[in-house]
Coordinates of C-alpha atoms in Angstrom, one line a residue:
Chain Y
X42 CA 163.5 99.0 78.6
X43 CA 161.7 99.7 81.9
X44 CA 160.7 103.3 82.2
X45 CA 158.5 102.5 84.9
X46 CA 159.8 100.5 87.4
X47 CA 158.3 99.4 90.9
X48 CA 160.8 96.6 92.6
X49 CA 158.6 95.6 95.2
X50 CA 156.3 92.6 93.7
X51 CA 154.2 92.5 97.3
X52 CA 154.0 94.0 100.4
X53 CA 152.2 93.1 103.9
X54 CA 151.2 95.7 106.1
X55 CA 149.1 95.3 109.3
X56 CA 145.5 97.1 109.9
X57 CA 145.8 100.6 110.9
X58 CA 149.3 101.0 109.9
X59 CA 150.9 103.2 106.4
X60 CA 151.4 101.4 103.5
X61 CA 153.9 102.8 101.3
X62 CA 154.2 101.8 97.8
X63 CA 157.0 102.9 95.6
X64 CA 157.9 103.5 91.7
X65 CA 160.9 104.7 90.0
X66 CA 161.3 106.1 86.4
X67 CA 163.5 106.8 83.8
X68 CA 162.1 109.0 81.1
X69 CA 162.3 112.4 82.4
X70 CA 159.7 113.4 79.6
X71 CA 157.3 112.1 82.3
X72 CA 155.4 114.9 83.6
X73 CA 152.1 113.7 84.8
X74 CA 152.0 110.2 87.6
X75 CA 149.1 108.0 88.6
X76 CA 148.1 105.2 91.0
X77 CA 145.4 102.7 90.2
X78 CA 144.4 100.1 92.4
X79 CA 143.6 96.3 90.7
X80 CA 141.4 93.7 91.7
X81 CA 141.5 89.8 90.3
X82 CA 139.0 89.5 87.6
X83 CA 138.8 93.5 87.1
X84 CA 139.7 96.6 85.3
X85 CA 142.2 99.0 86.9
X86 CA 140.7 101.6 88.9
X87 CA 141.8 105.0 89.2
X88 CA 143.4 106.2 92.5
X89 CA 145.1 109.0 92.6
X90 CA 147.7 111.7 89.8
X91 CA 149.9 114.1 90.7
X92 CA 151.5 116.9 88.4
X93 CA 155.4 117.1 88.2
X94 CA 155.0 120.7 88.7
X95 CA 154.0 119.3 92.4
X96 CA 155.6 117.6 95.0
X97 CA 152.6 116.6 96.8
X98 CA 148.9 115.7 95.9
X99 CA 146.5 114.0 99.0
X100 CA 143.1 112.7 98.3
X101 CA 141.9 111.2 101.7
X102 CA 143.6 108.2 103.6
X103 CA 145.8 108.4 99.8
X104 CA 148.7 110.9 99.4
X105 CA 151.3 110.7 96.6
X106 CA 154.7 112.1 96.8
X107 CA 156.6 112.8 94.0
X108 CA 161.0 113.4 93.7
X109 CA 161.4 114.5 90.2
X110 CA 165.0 114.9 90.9
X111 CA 165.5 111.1 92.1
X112 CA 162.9 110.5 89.9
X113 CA 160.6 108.7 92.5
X114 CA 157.2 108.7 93.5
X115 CA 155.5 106.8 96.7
X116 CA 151.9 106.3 97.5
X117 CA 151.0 106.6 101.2
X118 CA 148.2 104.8 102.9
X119 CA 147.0 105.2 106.1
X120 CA 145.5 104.2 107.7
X121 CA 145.6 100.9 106.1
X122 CA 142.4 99.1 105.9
X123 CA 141.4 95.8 104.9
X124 CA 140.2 96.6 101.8
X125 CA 143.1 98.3 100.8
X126 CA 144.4 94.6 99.6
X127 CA 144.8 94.5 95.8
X128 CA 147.5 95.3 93.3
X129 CA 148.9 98.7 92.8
X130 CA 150.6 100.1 90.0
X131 CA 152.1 103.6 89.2
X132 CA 151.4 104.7 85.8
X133 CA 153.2 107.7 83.8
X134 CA 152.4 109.8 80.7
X135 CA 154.4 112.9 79.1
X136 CA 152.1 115.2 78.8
X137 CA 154.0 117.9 77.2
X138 CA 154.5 115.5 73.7
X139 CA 152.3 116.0 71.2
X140 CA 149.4 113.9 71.4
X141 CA 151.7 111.6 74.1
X142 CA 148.7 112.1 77.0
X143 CA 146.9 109.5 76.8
X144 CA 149.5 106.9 76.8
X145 CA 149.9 105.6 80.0
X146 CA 153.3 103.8 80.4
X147 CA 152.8 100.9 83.6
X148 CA 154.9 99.8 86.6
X149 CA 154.6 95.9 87.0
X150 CA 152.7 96.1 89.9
X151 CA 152.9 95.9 94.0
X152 CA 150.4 93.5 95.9
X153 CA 149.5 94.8 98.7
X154 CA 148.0 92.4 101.5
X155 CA 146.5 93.9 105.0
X156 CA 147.0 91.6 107.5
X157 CA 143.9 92.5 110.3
Chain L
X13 CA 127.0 107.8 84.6
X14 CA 127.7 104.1 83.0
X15 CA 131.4 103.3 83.3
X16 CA 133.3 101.5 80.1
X17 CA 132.2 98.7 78.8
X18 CA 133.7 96.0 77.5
X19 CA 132.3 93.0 75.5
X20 CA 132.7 89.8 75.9
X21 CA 134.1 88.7 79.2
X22 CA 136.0 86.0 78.2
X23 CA 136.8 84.5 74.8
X24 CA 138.3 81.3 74.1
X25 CA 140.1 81.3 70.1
X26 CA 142.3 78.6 68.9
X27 CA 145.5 79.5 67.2
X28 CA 145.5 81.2 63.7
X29 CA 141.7 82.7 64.2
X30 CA 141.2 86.3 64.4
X31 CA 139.2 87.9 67.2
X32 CA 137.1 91.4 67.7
X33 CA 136.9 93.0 70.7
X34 CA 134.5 95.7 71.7
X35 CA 134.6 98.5 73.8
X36 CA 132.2 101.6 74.8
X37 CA 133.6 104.4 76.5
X38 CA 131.9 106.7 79.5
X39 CA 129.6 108.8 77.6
X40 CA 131.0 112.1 76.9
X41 CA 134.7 110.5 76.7
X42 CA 136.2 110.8 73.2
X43 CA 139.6 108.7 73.9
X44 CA 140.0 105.1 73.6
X45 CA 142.9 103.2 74.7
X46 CA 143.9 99.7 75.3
X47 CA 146.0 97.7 76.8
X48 CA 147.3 94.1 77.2
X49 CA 148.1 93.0 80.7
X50 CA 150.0 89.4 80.8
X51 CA 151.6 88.4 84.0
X52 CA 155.0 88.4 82.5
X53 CA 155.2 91.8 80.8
X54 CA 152.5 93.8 82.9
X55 CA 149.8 96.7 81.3
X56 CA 151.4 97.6 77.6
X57 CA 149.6 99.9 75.9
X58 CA 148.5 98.9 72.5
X59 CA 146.4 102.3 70.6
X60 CA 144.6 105.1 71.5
X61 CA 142.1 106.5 69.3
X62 CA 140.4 109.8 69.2
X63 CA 137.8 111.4 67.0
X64 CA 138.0 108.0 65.1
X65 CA 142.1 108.6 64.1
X66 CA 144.5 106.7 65.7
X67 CA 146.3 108.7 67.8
X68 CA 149.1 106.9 69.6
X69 CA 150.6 103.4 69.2
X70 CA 152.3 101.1 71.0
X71 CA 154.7 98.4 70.1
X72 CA 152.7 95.6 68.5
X73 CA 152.8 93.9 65.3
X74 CA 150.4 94.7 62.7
X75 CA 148.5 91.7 63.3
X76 CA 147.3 94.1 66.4
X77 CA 144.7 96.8 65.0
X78 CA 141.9 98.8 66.0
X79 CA 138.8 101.2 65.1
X80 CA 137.1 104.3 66.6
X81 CA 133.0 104.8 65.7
X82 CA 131.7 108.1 65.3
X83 CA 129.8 107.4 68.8
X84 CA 133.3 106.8 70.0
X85 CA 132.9 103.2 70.5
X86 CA 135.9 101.2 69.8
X87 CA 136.7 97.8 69.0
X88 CA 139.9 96.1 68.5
X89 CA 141.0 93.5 66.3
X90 CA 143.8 90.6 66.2
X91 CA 144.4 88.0 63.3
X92 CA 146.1 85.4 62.9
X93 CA 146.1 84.3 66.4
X94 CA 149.5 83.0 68.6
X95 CA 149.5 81.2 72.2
X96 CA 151.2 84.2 73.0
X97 CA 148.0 86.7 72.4
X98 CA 146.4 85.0 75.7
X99 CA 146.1 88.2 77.9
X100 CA 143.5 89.9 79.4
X101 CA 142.8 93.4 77.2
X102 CA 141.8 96.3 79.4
X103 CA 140.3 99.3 77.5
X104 CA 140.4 102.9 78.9
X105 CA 138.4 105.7 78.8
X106 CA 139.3 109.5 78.4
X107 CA 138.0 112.6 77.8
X108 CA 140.8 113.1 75.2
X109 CA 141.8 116.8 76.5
X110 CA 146.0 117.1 77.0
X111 CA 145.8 118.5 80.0
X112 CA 143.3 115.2 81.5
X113 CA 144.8 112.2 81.5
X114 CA 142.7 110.6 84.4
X115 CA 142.0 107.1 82.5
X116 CA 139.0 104.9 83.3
X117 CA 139.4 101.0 82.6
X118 CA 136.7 98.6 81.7
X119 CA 136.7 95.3 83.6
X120 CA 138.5 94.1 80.4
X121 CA 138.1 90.6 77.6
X122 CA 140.0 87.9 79.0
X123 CA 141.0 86.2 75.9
X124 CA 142.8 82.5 75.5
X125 CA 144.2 81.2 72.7
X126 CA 144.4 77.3 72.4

């Protein structure tokens, strides 16, 4: 069983334009969303969290959005830069369970290519 | 401030060996947790340790297990080896408080079995 679910496997965007990445989930125990950004050969690196008691969190050329009643968050990027290329996944934990913060449940992953 | 580190790089096991993997958290950082990332089920989260007790646990088979060091180290260990254990395993980093759950990943052990 999914819970976290992100249907697009890749993406191409061109330089300089917004990148949106999207994630759906199931468990509405969820209460606290991330974004890390992959590279080949590398350890996930933290991006960006929002709070479900938010709707919006930005950090930079980064914003998340977050729908807890379609149960949907997007990552926005822009304006998209080369180096933005690599694999993105969402990532959510429940907070509010005992001793359930630190596990991370994982979207598949989105590849995201910048075409200059 | 070092960022996790993960021993070794790459391993190469044949089937039916058992393997130990080693992690070292950012200092301060008191949670542990690791993950297996193969291409056809994604990141799966295996254990998370804190203060040296497991504290969470994902769905893998006993043959899966794990230990926390008083320094908060943390090393993981699978027996009995199967093809289906090649994955790269990612440990993350923590400070271990509820309210934080902002995890930092090593670069990961790529491991094959053969």
């Amino acid at each position: 069983d999914q819970q976290v679910k992100q249907n697009s496997p890749s993406l191409s965007v061109q330089e300089g334009r917004i990148s949106i990445l999207n994630c759906d989930y199931t468990n509405s125990m969820f209460d606290y969303f991330l974004w890390y950004k992959k590279y080949p050969a590398e350890g996930p690196t933290f991006l960006i969290s929002i709070s479900s008691i938010k709707d919006k969190n930005e950090d930079g050329r980064f914003t998340v959005f977050l729908n807890k009643s379609a149960k949907h968050l997007s990552l926005h990027i822009v304006p998209s830069q080369p180096g933005d290329s690599a694999v993105y996944f969402c990532a959510a934990s429940a907070r509010r369970r005992i001793q359930g913060a630190q596990k991370l449940v994982f979207g598949q992953g989105t590849r995201l290519t910048i075409n200059p | 401030k070092a960022g996790v580190t993960q021993t070794p790089r790459y391993l190469i096991k044949t089937r039916g060996q058992q393997v130990t993997l080693s992690c070292s958290p950012i200092s301060g950082h008191r949670s542990v947790s690791w993950y297996q990332q193969t291409p056809g089920q994604g990141l799966q989260f295996l254990f998370e340790y804190f203060s040296e007790t497991q504290r969470n646990k994902g769905n893998f088979p006993g043959r899966f297990s794990g230990r926390q060091f008083s320094n908060s180290r943390s090393e993981m260990n699978v027996s009995t080896l199967e093809l289906g254990d090649s994955a790269l395993y990612l440990c993350a980093s923590s400070s271990g408080d509820t309210l934080n759950t902002e995890a930092f990943f090593g670069q990961g052990t790529r491991l094959t079995v053969v």
